[in-house]
mmCIF file of C-alpha atoms in Angstrom:
data_model
loop_
_atom_site.group_PDB
_atom_site.id
_atom_site.type_symbol
_atom_site.label_atom_id
_atom_site.label_comp_id
_atom_site.label_asym_id
_atom_site.label_seq_id
_atom_site.Cartn_x
_atom_site.Cartn_y
_atom_site.Cartn_z
ATOM 1 C CA MET A 99 111.954 77.628 93.115
ATOM 2 C CA SER A 100 111.714 77.556 89.332
ATOM 3 C CA THR A 101 109.023 78.174 87.167
ATOM 4 C CA ALA A 102 108.662 74.760 86.096
ATOM 5 C CA ASN A 103 108.959 73.306 89.552
ATOM 6 C CA SER A 104 106.259 75.531 90.758
ATOM 7 C CA LEU A 105 103.784 74.880 88.073
ATOM 8 C CA GLN A 106 104.441 71.110 88.500
ATOM 9 C CA CYS A 107 104.046 71.248 92.172
ATOM 10 C CA TYR A 108 101.059 73.724 92.399
ATOM 11 C CA TYR A 109 99.276 73.462 89.238
ATOM 12 C CA PRO A 110 99.557 70.041 87.972
ATOM 13 C CA ASP A 111 96.534 70.464 85.695
ATOM 14 C CA PRO A 112 96.955 73.588 83.159
ATOM 15 C CA ARG A 113 93.118 73.663 82.992
ATOM 16 C CA LEU A 114 92.854 74.410 86.375
ATOM 17 C CA PRO A 115 95.379 77.076 87.519
ATOM 18 C CA ILE A 116 94.009 77.209 91.050
ATOM 19 C CA ARG A 117 95.019 74.794 93.858
ATOM 20 C CA VAL A 118 93.586 74.249 97.369
ATOM 21 C CA ILE A 119 95.494 72.161 99.999
ATOM 22 C CA PRO A 120 94.654 71.417 103.375
ATOM 23 C CA HIS A 121 97.226 70.880 106.075
ATOM 24 C CA ARG A 122 97.210 69.130 109.508
ATOM 25 C CA GLY A 123 99.452 68.674 112.299
ATOM 26 C CA THR A 124 102.689 70.254 113.445
ATOM 27 C CA PHE A 125 105.508 71.118 110.797
ATOM 28 C CA THR A 126 108.772 73.210 111.041
ATOM 29 C CA HIS A 127 110.706 75.171 108.301
ATOM 30 C CA ASP A 128 112.032 72.123 106.678
ATOM 31 C CA ALA A 129 108.616 71.509 104.863
ATOM 32 C CA TYR A 130 108.544 74.669 102.781
ATOM 33 C CA PRO A 131 111.677 76.520 101.623
ATOM 34 C CA VAL A 132 111.870 80.163 101.151
ATOM 35 C CA HIS A 133 110.750 81.066 97.639
ATOM 36 C CA ILE A 134 109.233 83.525 95.281
ATOM 37 C CA HIS A 135 106.461 82.763 92.677
ATOM 38 C CA GLU A 136 108.131 83.137 89.557
ATOM 39 C CA ASP A 137 105.129 81.888 87.752
ATOM 40 C CA VAL A 138 103.185 85.249 88.756
ATOM 41 C CA SER A 139 101.139 83.598 91.052
ATOM 42 C CA TRP A 140 99.105 84.392 94.451
ATOM 43 C CA GLU A 141 99.190 82.174 97.630
ATOM 44 C CA PHE A 142 96.701 82.713 100.620
ATOM 45 C CA CYS A 143 97.049 80.822 103.933
ATOM 46 C CA TYR A 144 94.028 80.554 105.977
ATOM 47 C CA SER A 145 94.309 79.262 109.547
ATOM 48 C CA VAL A 146 91.441 76.979 110.807
ATOM 49 C CA ARG A 147 92.950 75.967 113.846
ATOM 50 C CA GLY A 148 96.391 76.504 115.564
ATOM 51 C CA HIS A 149 99.079 79.063 114.300
ATOM 52 C CA VAL A 150 100.975 79.494 111.338
ATOM 53 C CA THR A 151 104.501 81.419 111.174
ATOM 54 C CA ALA A 152 105.732 82.652 107.843
ATOM 55 C CA MET A 153 108.906 84.439 106.929
ATOM 56 C CA VAL A 154 107.727 87.099 104.334
ATOM 57 C CA ARG A 155 110.571 89.326 102.882
ATOM 58 C CA GLY A 156 112.658 88.141 105.699
ATOM 59 C CA VAL A 157 110.316 89.188 108.461
ATOM 60 C CA PRO A 158 108.106 86.786 110.415
ATOM 61 C CA ARG A 159 104.491 87.093 109.960
ATOM 62 C CA ARG A 160 102.214 84.974 112.534
ATOM 63 C CA ILE A 161 98.521 84.401 111.743
ATOM 64 C CA ALA A 162 96.149 83.032 114.298
ATOM 65 C CA PRO A 163 92.861 80.888 113.713
ATOM 66 C CA GLY A 164 90.487 82.804 111.549
ATOM 67 C CA GLU A 165 93.055 84.900 109.896
ATOM 68 C CA VAL A 166 94.325 84.794 106.274
ATOM 69 C CA LEU A 167 97.724 85.836 105.096
ATOM 70 C CA VAL A 168 97.781 87.064 101.456
ATOM 71 C CA LEU A 169 101.055 86.458 99.643
ATOM 72 C CA GLY A 170 101.536 88.341 96.167
ATOM 73 C CA PRO A 171 103.762 87.197 93.444
ATOM 74 C CA ASP A 172 106.776 89.138 94.638
ATOM 75 C CA ASP A 173 106.411 88.476 98.311
ATOM 76 C CA VAL A 174 109.505 86.294 98.913
ATOM 77 C CA HIS A 175 108.185 83.729 101.504
ATOM 78 C CA GLY A 176 108.289 80.431 103.388
ATOM 79 C CA PHE A 177 106.332 78.671 105.960
ATOM 80 C CA ASP A 178 108.652 78.563 109.093
ATOM 81 C CA ALA A 179 106.141 76.584 111.417
ATOM 82 C CA TRP A 180 102.407 75.704 111.927
ATOM 83 C CA THR A 181 100.410 73.799 114.379
ATOM 84 C CA GLY A 182 96.550 72.671 114.028
ATOM 85 C CA LYS A 183 95.028 72.892 110.570
ATOM 86 C CA HIS A 184 95.287 75.494 108.010
ATOM 87 C CA ILE A 185 94.269 75.741 104.061
ATOM 88 C CA THR A 186 96.636 76.946 101.467
ATOM 89 C CA LEU A 187 95.026 78.622 98.327
ATOM 90 C CA MET A 188 97.432 79.422 95.153
ATOM 91 C CA PHE A 189 96.104 80.798 91.818
ATOM 92 C CA GLN A 190 97.876 82.310 88.699
ATOM 93 C CA GLN A 191 97.250 86.023 88.341
ATOM 94 C CA GLN A 192 95.706 85.172 85.026
ATOM 95 C CA VAL A 193 92.554 84.075 86.971
ATOM 96 C CA LEU A 194 91.993 87.458 88.192
ATOM 97 C CA ARG A 195 91.089 88.477 84.655
ATOM 98 C CA GLN A 196 87.858 86.648 85.673
ATOM 99 C CA THR A 197 87.118 88.385 88.909
ATOM 100 C CA PRO A 198 86.356 92.072 89.541
ATOM 101 C CA LEU A 199 89.601 92.717 91.333
ATOM 102 C CA THR A 200 92.802 94.432 89.869
ATOM 103 C CA VAL A 201 96.360 94.260 91.066
ATOM 104 C CA ARG A 202 97.901 97.509 92.422
ATOM 105 C CA SER A 203 101.777 97.761 92.910
ATOM 106 C CA ARG A 204 103.428 100.153 94.996
ATOM 107 C CA ARG A 205 106.238 98.508 97.312
ATOM 108 C CA VAL A 206 104.833 95.179 96.342
ATOM 109 C CA SER A 207 101.780 93.760 94.721
ATOM 110 C CA ARG A 208 98.286 94.008 96.239
ATOM 111 C CA LEU A 209 94.623 93.206 95.351
ATOM 112 C CA GLU A 210 92.556 96.199 95.034
ATOM 113 C CA MET A 211 88.835 96.726 94.396
ATOM 114 C CA GLY A 212 86.686 99.850 94.472
ATOM 115 C CA GLY A 213 89.677 101.645 96.246
ATOM 116 C CA ILE A 214 89.798 98.952 98.915
ATOM 117 C CA ILE A 215 93.336 97.194 99.043
ATOM 118 C CA LEU A 216 93.357 93.695 100.590
ATOM 119 C CA PRO A 217 95.570 93.862 103.606
ATOM 120 C CA GLN A 218 98.498 91.384 103.670
ATOM 121 C CA ARG A 219 96.995 89.798 106.970
ATOM 122 C CA LEU A 220 93.202 89.905 107.624
ATOM 123 C CA ARG A 221 91.216 88.749 110.410
ATOM 124 C CA ILE A 222 87.910 87.063 109.291
ATOM 125 C CA ALA A 223 84.791 87.711 111.118
ATOM 126 C CA PRO A 224 83.371 84.749 113.020
ATOM 127 C CA HIS A 225 80.233 84.626 111.083
ATOM 128 C CA ARG A 226 82.075 84.988 107.715
ATOM 129 C CA ARG A 227 84.427 82.019 108.419
ATOM 130 C CA PRO A 228 82.027 79.119 107.528
ATOM 131 C CA LEU A 229 81.433 80.543 104.174
ATOM 132 C CA VAL A 230 85.246 81.396 103.499
ATOM 133 C CA GLU A 231 85.917 77.559 104.695
ATOM 134 C CA HIS A 232 83.164 76.174 102.464
ATOM 135 C CA THR A 233 84.159 78.147 99.395
ATOM 136 C CA LEU A 234 87.844 76.788 99.767
ATOM 137 C CA GLU A 235 86.499 73.299 100.023
ATOM 138 C CA GLN A 236 84.576 73.875 97.087
ATOM 139 C CA ILE A 237 87.402 74.876 95.046
ATOM 140 C CA ARG A 238 89.496 71.983 96.321
ATOM 141 C CA ARG A 239 86.652 69.644 95.107
ATOM 142 C CA GLU A 240 86.798 71.194 91.440
ATOM 143 C CA GLU A 241 90.290 69.879 91.142
ATOM 144 C CA GLU A 242 88.685 66.249 91.386
ATOM 145 C CA ASN A 243 85.969 67.227 88.812
ATOM 146 C CA ASP A 244 86.403 66.140 85.062
ATOM 147 C CA HIS A 245 83.613 68.552 84.086
ATOM 148 C CA PRO A 246 84.831 70.734 81.062
ATOM 149 C CA LEU A 247 83.575 74.113 82.857
ATOM 150 C CA ARG A 248 85.620 73.193 86.071
ATOM 151 C CA GLU A 249 88.045 76.002 85.389
ATOM 152 C CA THR A 250 85.100 78.591 85.070
ATOM 153 C CA MET A 251 83.565 77.236 88.242
ATOM 154 C CA ALA A 252 86.811 77.469 90.031
ATOM 155 C CA ALA A 253 87.205 80.834 88.977
ATOM 156 C CA LEU A 254 83.707 81.730 89.921
ATOM 157 C CA LEU A 255 84.283 80.358 93.447
ATOM 158 C CA LEU A 256 87.716 82.218 93.781
ATOM 159 C CA SER A 257 85.815 85.319 92.817
ATOM 160 C CA GLN A 258 83.330 84.608 95.640
ATOM 161 C CA LEU A 259 85.877 84.283 98.122
ATOM 162 C CA LEU A 260 87.750 87.339 97.120
ATOM 163 C CA LEU A 261 84.632 89.250 97.419
ATOM 164 C CA GLU A 262 83.847 87.813 100.822
ATOM 165 C CA LEU A 263 87.381 88.762 101.940
ATOM 166 C CA MET A 264 86.786 92.429 100.643
ATOM 167 C CA ARG A 265 83.536 92.774 102.257
ATOM 168 C CA ASN A 266 85.233 91.628 105.591
ATOM 169 C CA ALA A 267 87.976 94.073 105.257
ATOM 170 C CA GLN A 268 85.366 96.632 104.779
ATOM 171 C CA ASP A 269 82.718 95.832 107.354
ATOM 172 C CA THR A 270 85.407 95.467 110.251
ATOM 173 C CA GLY A 271 87.294 98.636 109.341
ATOM 174 C CA ALA A 272 90.405 96.507 108.715
ATOM 175 C CA PRO A 273 93.069 98.868 108.294
ATOM 176 C CA VAL A 274 94.948 99.183 104.835
ATOM 177 C CA GLU A 275 98.588 98.725 105.487
ATOM 178 C CA LEU A 276 100.349 101.952 106.389
ATOM 179 C CA HIS A 277 102.790 102.857 103.608
ATOM 180 C CA ILE A 278 105.856 103.670 105.718
ATOM 181 C CA SER A 279 109.048 105.104 104.133
ATOM 182 C CA ALA A 280 111.872 102.740 103.268
ATOM 183 C CA ALA A 281 114.028 104.423 105.746
ATOM 184 C CA ALA A 282 111.544 103.698 108.522
ATOM 185 C CA ARG A 283 111.055 100.044 107.303
ATOM 186 C CA GLU A 284 114.937 99.583 107.116
ATOM 187 C CA THR A 285 115.514 101.142 110.702
ATOM 188 C CA ILE A 286 112.800 98.523 112.182
ATOM 189 C CA GLU A 287 114.446 95.786 110.235
ATOM 190 C CA GLN A 288 117.921 96.716 111.622
ATOM 191 C CA PHE A 289 116.445 96.835 115.145
ATOM 192 C CA CYS A 290 114.849 93.404 114.849
ATOM 193 C CA GLY A 291 118.485 92.276 113.799
ATOM 194 C CA GLU A 292 119.719 93.716 117.003
ATOM 195 C CA LEU A 293 117.093 92.103 119.137
ATOM 196 C CA ARG A 294 117.688 88.754 117.377
ATOM 197 C CA GLY A 295 121.376 88.814 118.190
ATOM 198 C CA ASN A 296 120.733 89.689 121.785
ATOM 199 C CA LEU A 297 117.739 87.350 122.769
ATOM 200 C CA ASP A 298 119.205 86.782 126.297
ATOM 201 C CA TYR A 299 119.292 90.253 127.047
ATOM 202 C CA PRO A 300 116.314 91.199 129.703
ATOM 203 C CA TRP A 301 114.414 93.430 127.008
ATOM 204 C CA THR A 302 111.499 95.716 128.282
ATOM 205 C CA LEU A 303 109.221 97.670 126.094
ATOM 206 C CA THR A 304 110.797 100.649 127.786
ATOM 207 C CA GLU A 305 114.319 99.665 126.914
ATOM 208 C CA MET A 306 113.357 98.880 123.258
ATOM 209 C CA VAL A 307 111.772 102.218 122.849
ATOM 210 C CA ARG A 308 114.802 103.729 124.216
ATOM 211 C CA ARG A 309 117.232 102.000 121.982
ATOM 212 C CA SER A 310 114.996 102.423 118.943
ATOM 213 C CA GLY A 311 114.836 106.038 119.210
ATOM 214 C CA TYR A 312 110.941 106.153 118.392
ATOM 215 C CA GLY A 313 108.379 106.753 120.879
ATOM 216 C CA ALA A 314 106.322 103.967 122.454
ATOM 217 C CA SER A 315 103.204 104.403 119.970
ATOM 218 C CA GLN A 316 105.223 105.047 116.921
ATOM 219 C CA LEU A 317 107.494 102.023 117.599
ATOM 220 C CA SER A 318 104.234 99.719 118.116
ATOM 221 C CA ARG A 319 102.751 100.830 114.931
ATOM 222 C CA LEU A 320 105.832 100.546 112.799
ATOM 223 C CA PHE A 321 106.545 96.994 114.365
ATOM 224 C CA ARG A 322 103.078 96.021 113.474
ATOM 225 C CA GLU A 323 103.369 97.274 109.914
ATOM 226 C CA VAL A 324 106.589 95.174 109.344
ATOM 227 C CA THR A 325 106.276 92.141 111.358
ATOM 228 C CA SER A 326 102.425 91.994 112.186
ATOM 229 C CA LEU A 327 103.211 91.764 115.758
ATOM 230 C CA SER A 328 103.827 94.160 118.572
ATOM 231 C CA PRO A 329 107.556 94.504 119.595
ATOM 232 C CA CYS A 330 107.061 92.384 122.695
ATOM 233 C CA ALA A 331 105.128 89.627 120.867
ATOM 234 C CA TRP A 332 107.687 89.523 118.014
ATOM 235 C CA LEU A 333 110.540 89.084 120.676
ATOM 236 C CA THR A 334 108.537 86.327 122.216
ATOM 237 C CA GLU A 335 108.330 84.735 118.707
ATOM 238 C CA GLU A 336 111.983 85.121 118.061
ATOM 239 C CA ARG A 337 112.938 83.447 121.560
ATOM 240 C CA VAL A 338 110.747 80.577 120.766
ATOM 241 C CA ARG A 339 112.037 80.137 117.235
ATOM 242 C CA ARG A 340 115.648 80.065 118.531
ATOM 243 C CA ALA A 341 114.692 77.807 121.246
ATOM 244 C CA ARG A 342 113.204 75.344 118.662
ATOM 245 C CA ASP A 343 116.361 75.177 116.564
ATOM 246 C CA LEU A 344 118.508 74.574 119.850
ATOM 247 C CA LEU A 345 116.136 71.897 120.922
ATOM 248 C CA ILE A 346 116.624 70.251 117.564
ATOM 249 C CA GLN A 347 120.250 70.939 116.736
ATOM 250 C CA SER A 348 121.975 70.765 120.257
ATOM 251 C CA ASP A 349 121.814 68.565 123.214
ATOM 252 C CA LYS A 350 121.686 71.389 125.565
ATOM 253 C CA LYS A 351 119.216 71.076 128.630
ATOM 254 C CA VAL A 352 115.889 72.759 128.437
ATOM 255 C CA THR A 353 117.051 74.908 131.375
ATOM 256 C CA GLU A 354 120.320 75.970 129.651
ATOM 257 C CA ILE A 355 118.233 76.786 126.416
ATOM 258 C CA ALA A 356 115.579 78.767 128.374
ATOM 259 C CA VAL A 357 118.499 81.044 129.959
ATOM 260 C CA GLU A 358 120.125 81.409 126.514
ATOM 261 C CA VAL A 359 117.308 82.607 124.711
ATOM 262 C CA GLY A 360 116.143 85.124 127.400
ATOM 263 C CA PHE A 361 113.577 83.475 129.487
ATOM 264 C CA GLY A 362 113.486 84.173 133.172
ATOM 265 C CA SER A 363 113.069 80.640 134.122
ATOM 266 C CA CYS A 364 112.317 77.102 132.956
ATOM 267 C CA CYS A 365 108.766 77.266 134.086
ATOM 268 C CA HIS A 366 108.271 80.461 132.098
ATOM 269 C CA PHE A 367 109.855 79.112 129.062
ATOM 270 C CA THR A 368 107.766 75.857 129.036
ATOM 271 C CA ARG A 369 104.581 77.933 129.608
ATOM 272 C CA VAL A 370 105.395 80.349 126.594
ATOM 273 C CA PHE A 371 106.720 77.561 124.129
ATOM 274 C CA ASN A 372 103.668 75.319 124.872
ATOM 275 C CA THR A 373 101.388 78.332 123.991
ATOM 276 C CA VAL A 374 102.983 78.976 120.736
ATOM 277 C CA MET A 375 103.761 75.503 119.544
ATOM 278 C CA GLY A 376 101.221 73.435 121.346
ATOM 279 C CA THR A 377 103.629 70.915 122.966
ATOM 280 C CA SER A 378 106.407 71.265 125.641
ATOM 281 C CA PRO A 379 110.100 71.756 124.866
ATOM 282 C CA ARG A 380 110.764 67.983 125.742
ATOM 283 C CA GLU A 381 108.063 66.563 123.751
ATOM 284 C CA TYR A 382 108.954 68.819 120.722
ATOM 285 C CA ARG A 383 112.625 67.589 120.755
ATOM 286 C CA GLU A 384 111.503 64.040 121.200
ATOM 287 C CA ALA A 385 109.070 64.393 118.238
ATOM 288 C CA MET A 386 111.425 66.212 115.991
ATOM 289 C CA ARG A 387 114.334 63.486 116.613
ATOM 290 C CA LEU A 388 111.870 60.619 115.868
ATOM 291 C CA ARG A 389 111.288 62.164 112.364
ATOM 292 C CA GLU A 390 115.113 62.218 111.689
#
């Protein structure tokens, strides 16, 4: 995505380099291609209802209701799928000059205040969610306001939102992301590739531990750092993702797809697919083909 296109798409009004976009319904990866923010911008994805799956630096990250995904300028990403309702907040880094936050760069850029780094994935405490959602709505309304101070107002609202996220991270004891070594990250990513290439294998956690060379607790910690999910949850996500592609791109029966992606039975496959996607495999296939 070029700078010109991203500015036109995300920031149509140069006086207000902040944008809030609500999304509803069910979408797949065709909606948002993988891209990097060449205009030095940040993107927050907050799930109100349903689930959102994003590919961040080649790794799937899934957020549940009440969670926010923080994407920096150098986080190559794209949204793979979502159901329900979520809200996207995008703002240019220059806006941070009007907030008490700074940008800290190690492996990738992260927001920091008072020594606290905002995690890439953060669960918002239930009592804070109404204020977070209200502030997002207020920022969205500023886009429709022609007042000469609307950029300042939007920046103040953004500052309030960021402070609330920081308080939430501090109050809930949300862990700052582990700074694992590049070698460990590469090992986990390679192992993910092995799993992805053998989805039909009857993987168990014990077998994954044996094949990875890590202990069970260490493998789980590293997996959560790299993918935001446990090994078993990540494997389920990958199986559903592969099944989704087969439902759209092939005429294979649902029972055939269930076996090919590693589910023990069609009933188990249907139950898991419905939990993740909010619809059955057959209904998903019909809906996607109607869109073509």
